[in-house]
XYZ file of C-alpha atoms in Angstrom:
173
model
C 99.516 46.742 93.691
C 99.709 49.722 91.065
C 96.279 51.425 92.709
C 97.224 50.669 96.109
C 96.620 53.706 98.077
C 100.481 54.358 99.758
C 101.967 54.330 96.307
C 102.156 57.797 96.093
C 102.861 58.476 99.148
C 105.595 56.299 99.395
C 107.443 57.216 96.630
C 109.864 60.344 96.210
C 109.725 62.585 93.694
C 112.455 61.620 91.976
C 110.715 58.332 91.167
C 107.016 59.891 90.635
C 107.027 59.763 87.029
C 108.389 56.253 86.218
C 105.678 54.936 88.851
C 103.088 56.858 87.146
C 104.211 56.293 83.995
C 104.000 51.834 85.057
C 100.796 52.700 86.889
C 99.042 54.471 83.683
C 100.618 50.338 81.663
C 99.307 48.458 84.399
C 95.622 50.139 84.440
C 94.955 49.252 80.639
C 95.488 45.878 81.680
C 92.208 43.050 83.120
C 92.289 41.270 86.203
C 92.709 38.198 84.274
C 95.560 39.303 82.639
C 97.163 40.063 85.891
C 96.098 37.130 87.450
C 97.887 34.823 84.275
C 100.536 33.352 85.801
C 102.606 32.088 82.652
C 102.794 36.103 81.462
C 106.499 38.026 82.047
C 106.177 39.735 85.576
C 106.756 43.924 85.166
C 107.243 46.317 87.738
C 108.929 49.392 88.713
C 110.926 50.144 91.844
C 108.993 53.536 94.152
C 112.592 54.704 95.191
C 111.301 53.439 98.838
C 112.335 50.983 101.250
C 110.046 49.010 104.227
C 112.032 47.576 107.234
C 111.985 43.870 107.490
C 110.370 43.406 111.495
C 112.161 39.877 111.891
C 115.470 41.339 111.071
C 115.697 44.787 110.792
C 117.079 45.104 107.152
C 115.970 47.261 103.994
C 113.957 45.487 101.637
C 112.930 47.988 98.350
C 109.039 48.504 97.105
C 108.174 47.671 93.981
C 104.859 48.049 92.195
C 104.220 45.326 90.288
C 100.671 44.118 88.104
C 100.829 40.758 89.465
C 100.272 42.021 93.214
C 95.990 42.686 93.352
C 94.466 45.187 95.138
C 91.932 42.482 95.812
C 93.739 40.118 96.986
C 95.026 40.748 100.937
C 95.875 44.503 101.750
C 97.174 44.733 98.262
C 100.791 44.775 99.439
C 102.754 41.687 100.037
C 105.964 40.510 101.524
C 107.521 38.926 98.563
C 109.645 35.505 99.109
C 111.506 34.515 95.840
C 113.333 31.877 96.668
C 109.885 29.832 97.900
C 107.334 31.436 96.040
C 107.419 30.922 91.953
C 105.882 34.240 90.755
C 107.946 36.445 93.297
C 111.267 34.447 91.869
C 110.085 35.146 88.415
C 109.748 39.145 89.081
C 113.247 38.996 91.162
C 115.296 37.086 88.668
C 113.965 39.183 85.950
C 114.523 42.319 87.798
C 118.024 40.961 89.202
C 116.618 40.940 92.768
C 118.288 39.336 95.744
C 116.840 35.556 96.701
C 117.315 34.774 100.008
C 116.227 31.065 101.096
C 114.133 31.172 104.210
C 113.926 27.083 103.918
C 116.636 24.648 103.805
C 116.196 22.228 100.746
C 119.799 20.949 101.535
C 121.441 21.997 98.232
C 122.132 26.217 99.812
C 125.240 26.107 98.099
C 123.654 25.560 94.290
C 122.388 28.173 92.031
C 117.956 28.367 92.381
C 116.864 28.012 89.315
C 113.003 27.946 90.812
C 111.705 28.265 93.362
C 111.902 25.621 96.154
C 108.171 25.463 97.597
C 108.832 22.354 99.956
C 109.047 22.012 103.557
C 112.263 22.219 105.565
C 114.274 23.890 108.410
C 114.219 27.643 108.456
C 117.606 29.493 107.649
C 118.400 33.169 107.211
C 115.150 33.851 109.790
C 116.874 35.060 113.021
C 115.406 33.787 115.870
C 113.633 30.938 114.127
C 116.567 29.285 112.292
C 116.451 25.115 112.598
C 112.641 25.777 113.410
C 110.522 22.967 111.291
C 109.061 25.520 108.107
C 105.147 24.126 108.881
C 105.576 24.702 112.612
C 107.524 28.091 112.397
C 104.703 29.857 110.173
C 102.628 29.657 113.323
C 105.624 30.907 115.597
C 106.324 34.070 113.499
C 102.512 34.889 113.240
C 102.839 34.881 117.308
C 106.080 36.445 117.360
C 104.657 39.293 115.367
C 101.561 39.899 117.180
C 103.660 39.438 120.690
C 105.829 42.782 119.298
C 102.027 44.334 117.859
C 103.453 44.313 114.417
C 101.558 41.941 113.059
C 97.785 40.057 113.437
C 97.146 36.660 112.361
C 94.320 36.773 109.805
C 92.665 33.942 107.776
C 91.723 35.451 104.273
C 88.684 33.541 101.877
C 89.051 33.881 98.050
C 85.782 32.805 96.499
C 86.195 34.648 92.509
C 84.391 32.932 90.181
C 82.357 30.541 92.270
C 79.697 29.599 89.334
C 82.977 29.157 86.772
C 85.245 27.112 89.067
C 82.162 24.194 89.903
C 81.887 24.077 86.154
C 85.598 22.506 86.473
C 83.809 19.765 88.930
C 80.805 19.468 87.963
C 80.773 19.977 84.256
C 78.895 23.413 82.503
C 75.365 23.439 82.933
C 74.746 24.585 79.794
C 76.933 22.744 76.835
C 78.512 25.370 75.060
């Protein structure tokens, strides 16, 4: 997120003022227009790189206004090729898209993201694992190694809004 704390600090200097620069964009904008899913992801790249635990390669940070601060730690582990907004941002930002779960066509072109269930691939030791049963194994897996907790997070926004959806408005408007 563009006000997470660690931006700065992540980020050499040589990329300071194109992350300030996004992070002055990204402030004018509402949490509803972040949250708007049909809207063209942005971003910029901090210049740094996190380690992935599972298998020890590179992956670049990016702040981007479609990652909240209220939402999680306000850093996430993006997934392109199984999760739609993160394949928007990398195929707009020419990204690699690595497919963590078989959908049995690995050899075509994604044009989406696949958000089914299948066999893990490109996931070290959990390749051929069942995707609903290996979520569970790398939560343990991480938290074996003490690089990782599993943690169950509750997103109640607009409670009195979203019953209005069931239940109707109380009020007509």
């Amino acid at each position: 997120a563009p006000e997470h704390p660690l931006v700065e600090t992540i980020t050499p200097q040589d990329q300071q003022q194109a992350v300030q620069d996004y992070i002055l964009v990204a402030g004018r904008k509402t949490a509803i227009e972040r949250e708007d899913n049909t809207r063209e992801k942005t971003g910029v790249f901090t210049g740094a790189c996190a380690i992935n635990p599972v298998n020890g390669e590179k992956v670049p940070i990016w702040v981007s206004d479609y990652v909240l601060m209220t939402y999680g730690t306000g850093a996430i582990m993006a997934v392109p090729a199984h999760d739609t907004r993160d394949f928007e941002f990398a195929t707009k930002f020419d990204l690699p898209i690595v497919r963590v779960i078989s959908a049995g066509d690995e050899d075509a072109k994604m044009t989406e993201a696949y958000l089914g269930e299948g066999l893990m691939m490109n996931s070290g030791p959990f390749n051929g694992i069942e995707s609903a049963t290996a979520k569970a194994k790398v939560i343990d897996w991480l938290e074996e190694k003490g690089i990782g907790e599993r943690q169950v997070n509750f997103r109640l926004r607009d409670w009195c809004i979203s019953r209005q959806r069931y239940w109707g408005p109380p009020i007509p408007m």
